[in-house]
Amino acid sequence: MARLFSPRPPPSEDLFYETYYSLSQQYPLLLLLLVIVLVGLLALLAVAWASGRELASDPGFLTTMLCGLGGFSLLLGLASREQRLQRWTRPLSGLVWAALLALGHGFLFTGGVVSAWDQVSFFLFVIFTVYAMLPLGMRDAAAAGLASSLSHLLVLGLYLGPQPDSQPALLPQLAANAVLFLCGNVAGAYHKALMERALRATFREALSSLHSRRRLDTEKKHQEHLLLSILPAYLAREMKAEIMARLQAGQGSRPESTNNFHSLYVKRHQGVSVLYADIVGFTRLASECSPKELVLMLNELFGKFDQIAKEHECMRIKILGDCYYCVSGLPLSLPDHAINCVRMGLDMCRAIRKLRAATGVDINMRVGVHSGSVLCGVIGLQKWQYDVWSHDVTLANHMEASGVPGRVHITGATLALLAGAYAVEDAAMEHGDPYLRELGEPTYLVIDPRAEEEDEKGTAGGLLSSLEGPKMRPSLLMTRYLESWGAAKPFAHLSHVESPVSTSTPLPEKALSSFSPHWSLDRSRTPRGLDDELDTGDAKFFQVIEQLNSQKQWKQSEDFNPLTLYFREKEMEKEYRLSALPAFKYYAACTFLVFFSNFIIQMLVTNRPPALTITYSITFLLFFLLLFVCFSEHLTKCVLKGPKMLHWLPTLSVLVATRPGLRVALGTATILLVFSMAITSLVFLPAASNCPFWAPNVSSTASNLSWELPGSLPLISVPYSMHCCVLGFLSCSLFLHMSFELKLLLLLLWLAACCSLFLHSHAWLSDCLIARLYLGTLDSRPGVLKEPKLMGAISFFIFFFTLLVLARQNEYYCRLDFLWKKKLRQEQEETETMENLTRLLLENVLPAHVAPQFIGQNRRNEDLYHQSYECVCVLFASVPDFKEFYSESSINHEGLECLRLLNEIIADFDELLSKPKFSGVEKIKTICSTYMAATGLNATSGQDAQQDAEQSCSHLGTMVEFAVALGSKLDIINKHSFNNFRLRVGLNHGPVVAGVIGAQKPQYDIWGNTVNVASRMESTGVLGKIQVTEETACALQSLGYTCYSRGIIKVKGKGQLCTYFLNTDLTRTGPPSATLG
């Protein structure tokens, strides 16, 4: 309970909450309170008129009623404008309270004899509504409630104290009044504390949901950017749907399919042009670069090429080392795709010429272009890279390889599409390329119209090198010059959506100024904790406030039925009704307080007959049993120390909190107990109309002797029984989460019972009390305000409607709280799924150990990622037979079915990566039917150099086993596809540089002599064999593998090399073999 009444946080933290609170919850309640008071005043006038009283004969009553109607109508007019209420919340609330208090005191001294029980129910109404319906803070409400209580007690005490006729019964009555008011204050404060706690939680959950939506939107943008950095939009949507299905089915699993094939995301496009470009002389230059220089150089060069591609409507497909290729006419067809590619090729050559002229570095650009049709898409399961396949792609590749540095080499098909846009000259060369020689078609070199202009202008050859001095390395000269190009960093386009929140962005001043014009927009008052959630602009903030407004409960909603407030989804309604309610024990405890107050009141105003005492004793026992059940979990330590047979007792509290049926039964029983005990004293009053004060000969002296009926209770217990009944109404409101229909049923039941008792069966008791007050003169009638049964009935109806309004309000906010919690959970789950999807996508572009460099919250993309390694094993595994297998005909859908088989091969290879023993293998890329992977990339930079060779290169064994597993996979595919494909594998190990390059399509890659030699080991290898260099053979032998010499072979770019074949028939043999001798 202490938490419920804990002091509120500092005002700065409540700035936005109080705005929401006053508008959404208290504003309609204040209006309803004023309406209820006005209707009550009109009802009093109607009852006075209907009972035959002459209103003109009681000017005090009439004046009080007219002043009340006028005053509260004026207050209703003032409060009917939200902006006015928002500006003058506390003053207006104070005026309403003061008006209620003045009305109550007016009622006290109007209409007849003043008694100690007069207007106790009205003041109880004032006290409770100050807490429950006025937009006041807890301290202000408590001050107003206590002031109302004390004003009634002091006024009556001072007025009635000197009167001897009232003196004997005055003190017990004032004590009973004090108990009533104390109970009203506690019940009101309890109701306010619980509602504020629930409303604050709902408000925070709503803002958390807003924050969660922002995160969700951010993650969706991440995914879109990431997918579009890998794939075209049309393919991204299709593949995203499959990833979502995989995430829902379980990490890494594939959704069930109607066939045994992996999904193939490849389509055929006709009317495209393919450009291949290679930087001549780059390999020698790269060998002189530091890792940072190499990655920077590549990123700047290819970033520049990406810019040129964008200008000419070309799509970069892939970067292979220092080779760059792109396509024009994808994904949308373009009529001038051939011109686009030629222009791009010329601009690339021009950029390299400028680079050479500025730095004096001897590099050049060789470009080949061919036009035709392609199959484009993605194959495999991991490290997706959009790629193109077809004979026309192969031809474009050979056009580049056989081209002339600094020129664009095109085929006849491309020339036909240029339609004279560029002058060309015959290539006039005997093709050394067997592929082109076999085709026998003429090829052409495009004449750059601006090349002659550039030659005439001349260039400051080696300008930068002359300025920097002759001693500067060419690679450093290139790096300095390329930095001036300012290419974007990889994933730079994600930086503006990286952080889902901004800790420095305040709530829009426009939102605050329009929302709460009377507050100063001092930024120091802005709660730092809410900045993160509320900096989303006016629209979203007001949307959340609007969704929380209690007035929406009467409007059409997607979630609620406006009449019953039931959720439209039956499952959600069922979940709400079955939800746990840990606060039920506090409801029961506060109801016990009401019961205990009734007990004290009846002990004060009755002569405490034994039967009444016995009845209360039994009820006390039942209440203590109920409270023990509700709070049994707090007795766990004590119970566990006792006999084992009692160890089950603490579970009772959990059962009550989690079983809705049990809660409803206990809550109903508790309220019915309070109801029954509120009217128990009436049982001990005679039912027959036998009032001794009606006799005409009763004298004033005789009547002063006693206030009791002969052999019964004092008459003053009658109005206090009515007050106890009012407390019975309040007990219903204490069960905040009790369903509205059950509260309505109980309140109706109690209203009917009270009215039938005091207006019918026991109405004579009120008449007898009036007779006692007015000395038995039957023709002397008090005003309607002084007649207990009439004022009691009016009080019952006022409390009935007031508590019904609060019950509806509570029901709405309980359901709204449940709804926001559910939405928040769903959004958090969706956000988590999206975050996982983003992580999977990023890890599909980058290795797992590199991805955090780009998804960290503090990542600014200021530095290029690069890393050097001393010992990395690089594998190239190809299926050379696939080139012969591939064909394009109508039977195989122009090569699509051939690619379906290649997709199966690559996908099966990728599935091996998910095995724990191959967790250290990192797939780099696929190049047609060649699979490239590496091990040793997840080691910390530089640590290999500090370890001995055997330990630092132990991952070579993993790569060998992976190569063997690839062969086994291919054998299985051969068996099912009736093919005879064989694997050709090349391995090499040594130092490499790893990095991420490319802003448009970021790509992780590795470079270095180790990679080049590994590629040559594969291309010069033998089918079914794993070829390795001599150094790698020695390292593998130290790990227990057997290698045998192949001999000296000629390797392009490396000269004569002695290579070895790995004996894959054996696993690790233990002692090293002597076959390397």
PDB file of C-alpha atoms in Angstrom, residues 582-667:
ATOM      1  CA  PRO A 582      -2.195  -8.832  -8.378  1.00  0.00           C
ATOM      2  CA  ALA A 583      -3.849  -5.666  -6.955  1.00  0.00           C
ATOM      3  CA  PHE A 584      -7.003  -7.545  -5.896  1.00  0.00           C
ATOM      4  CA  LYS A 585      -5.672  -7.918  -2.351  1.00  0.00           C
ATOM      5  CA  TYR A 586      -5.503  -4.121  -2.013  1.00  0.00           C
ATOM      6  CA  TYR A 587      -9.114  -3.846  -3.156  1.00  0.00           C
ATOM      7  CA  ALA A 588     -10.133  -6.293  -0.443  1.00  0.00           C
ATOM      8  CA  ALA A 589      -8.057  -4.465   2.184  1.00  0.00           C
ATOM      9  CA  CYS A 590      -9.657  -1.096   1.413  1.00  0.00           C
ATOM     10  CA  THR A 591     -13.126  -2.655   1.437  1.00  0.00           C
ATOM     11  CA  PHE A 592     -12.342  -3.977   4.892  1.00  0.00           C
ATOM     12  CA  LEU A 593     -11.659  -0.376   5.915  1.00  0.00           C
ATOM     13  CA  VAL A 594     -15.202   0.570   4.792  1.00  0.00           C
ATOM     14  CA  PHE A 595     -16.586  -2.387   6.708  1.00  0.00           C
ATOM     15  CA  PHE A 596     -14.614  -1.425   9.815  1.00  0.00           C
ATOM     16  CA  SER A 597     -15.875   2.170   9.557  1.00  0.00           C
ATOM     17  CA  ASN A 598     -19.460   0.905   9.457  1.00  0.00           C
ATOM     18  CA  PHE A 599     -18.761  -1.179  12.531  1.00  0.00           C
ATOM     19  CA  ILE A 600     -17.365   1.787  14.510  1.00  0.00           C
ATOM     20  CA  ILE A 601     -20.266   4.039  13.438  1.00  0.00           C
ATOM     21  CA  GLN A 602     -22.874   1.531  14.545  1.00  0.00           C
ATOM     22  CA  MET A 603     -21.074   0.969  17.813  1.00  0.00           C
ATOM     23  CA  LEU A 604     -21.138   4.736  18.435  1.00  0.00           C
ATOM     24  CA  VAL A 605     -24.771   5.442  17.594  1.00  0.00           C
ATOM     25  CA  THR A 606     -26.442   2.275  18.922  1.00  0.00           C
ATOM     26  CA  ASN A 607     -26.673   0.799  22.376  1.00  0.00           C
ATOM     27  CA  ARG A 608     -24.600  -2.150  21.128  1.00  0.00           C
ATOM     28  CA  PRO A 609     -27.052  -5.036  21.500  1.00  0.00           C
ATOM     29  CA  PRO A 610     -25.418  -8.466  21.918  1.00  0.00           C
ATOM     30  CA  ALA A 611     -26.970  -9.837  18.724  1.00  0.00           C
ATOM     31  CA  LEU A 612     -25.404  -7.037  16.683  1.00  0.00           C
ATOM     32  CA  THR A 613     -22.037  -7.678  18.334  1.00  0.00           C
ATOM     33  CA  ILE A 614     -22.224 -11.397  17.585  1.00  0.00           C
ATOM     34  CA  THR A 615     -23.159 -10.707  13.954  1.00  0.00           C
ATOM     35  CA  TYR A 616     -20.193  -8.390  13.551  1.00  0.00           C
ATOM     36  CA  SER A 617     -17.883 -10.927  15.212  1.00  0.00           C
ATOM     37  CA  ILE A 618     -18.834 -13.570  12.646  1.00  0.00           C
ATOM     38  CA  THR A 619     -18.399 -11.077   9.802  1.00  0.00           C
ATOM     39  CA  PHE A 620     -15.001 -10.021  11.148  1.00  0.00           C
ATOM     40  CA  LEU A 621     -13.939 -13.661  11.110  1.00  0.00           C
ATOM     41  CA  LEU A 622     -15.013 -14.017   7.462  1.00  0.00           C
ATOM     42  CA  PHE A 623     -13.159 -10.817   6.515  1.00  0.00           C
ATOM     43  CA  PHE A 624      -9.961 -11.913   8.255  1.00  0.00           C
ATOM     44  CA  LEU A 625     -10.174 -15.252   6.440  1.00  0.00           C
ATOM     45  CA  LEU A 626     -10.565 -13.399   3.119  1.00  0.00           C
ATOM     46  CA  LEU A 627      -7.619 -11.102   3.856  1.00  0.00           C
ATOM     47  CA  PHE A 628      -5.503 -14.082   4.897  1.00  0.00           C
ATOM     48  CA  VAL A 629      -6.230 -15.757   1.558  1.00  0.00           C
ATOM     49  CA  CYS A 630      -5.385 -12.563  -0.356  1.00  0.00           C
ATOM     50  CA  PHE A 631      -2.151 -11.798   1.513  1.00  0.00           C
ATOM     51  CA  SER A 632      -0.985 -15.386   2.117  1.00  0.00           C
ATOM     52  CA  GLU A 633       1.989 -14.976  -0.233  1.00  0.00           C
ATOM     53  CA  HIS A 634       3.463 -12.419   2.194  1.00  0.00           C
ATOM     54  CA  LEU A 635       3.473 -15.109   4.878  1.00  0.00           C
ATOM     55  CA  THR A 636       5.606 -17.525   2.873  1.00  0.00           C
ATOM     56  CA  LYS A 637       8.641 -17.371   5.188  1.00  0.00           C
ATOM     57  CA  CYS A 638       6.552 -17.954   8.292  1.00  0.00           C
ATOM     58  CA  VAL A 639       4.545 -20.791   6.744  1.00  0.00           C
ATOM     59  CA  LEU A 640       7.611 -22.593   5.383  1.00  0.00           C
ATOM     60  CA  LYS A 641       9.020 -22.757   8.909  1.00  0.00           C
ATOM     61  CA  GLY A 642       5.869 -24.529  10.084  1.00  0.00           C
ATOM     62  CA  PRO A 643       4.431 -27.978   9.296  1.00  0.00           C
ATOM     63  CA  LYS A 644       4.656 -29.197   5.697  1.00  0.00           C
ATOM     64  CA  MET A 645       0.905 -29.677   5.588  1.00  0.00           C
ATOM     65  CA  LEU A 646       0.545 -25.850   5.610  1.00  0.00           C
ATOM     66  CA  HIS A 647       3.081 -25.132   2.850  1.00  0.00           C
ATOM     67  CA  TRP A 648       0.290 -24.851   0.276  1.00  0.00           C
ATOM     68  CA  LEU A 649      -1.227 -21.776   1.935  1.00  0.00           C
ATOM     69  CA  PRO A 650       0.897 -19.132   0.086  1.00  0.00           C
ATOM     70  CA  THR A 651      -0.414 -20.418  -3.225  1.00  0.00           C
ATOM     71  CA  LEU A 652      -3.897 -19.187  -2.268  1.00  0.00           C
ATOM     72  CA  SER A 653      -2.902 -15.599  -2.998  1.00  0.00           C
ATOM     73  CA  VAL A 654      -1.606 -16.586  -6.430  1.00  0.00           C
ATOM     74  CA  LEU A 655      -4.833 -18.451  -7.166  1.00  0.00           C
ATOM     75  CA  VAL A 656      -6.904 -15.400  -6.286  1.00  0.00           C
ATOM     76  CA  ALA A 657      -4.747 -13.146  -8.500  1.00  0.00           C
ATOM     77  CA  THR A 658      -4.776 -15.492 -11.500  1.00  0.00           C
ATOM     78  CA  ARG A 659      -8.251 -17.107 -11.399  1.00  0.00           C
ATOM     79  CA  PRO A 660     -10.898 -14.646 -12.667  1.00  0.00           C
ATOM     80  CA  GLY A 661     -13.816 -16.770 -11.465  1.00  0.00           C
ATOM     81  CA  LEU A 662     -12.439 -16.943  -7.948  1.00  0.00           C
ATOM     82  CA  ARG A 663     -11.760 -13.189  -7.950  1.00  0.00           C
ATOM     83  CA  VAL A 664     -15.290 -12.351  -9.047  1.00  0.00           C
ATOM     84  CA  ALA A 665     -16.778 -14.644  -6.417  1.00  0.00           C
ATOM     85  CA  LEU A 666     -14.628 -13.249  -3.602  1.00  0.00           C
ATOM     86  CA  GLY A 667     -15.091  -9.631  -4.713  1.00  0.00           C
TER      87      GLY A 667
END
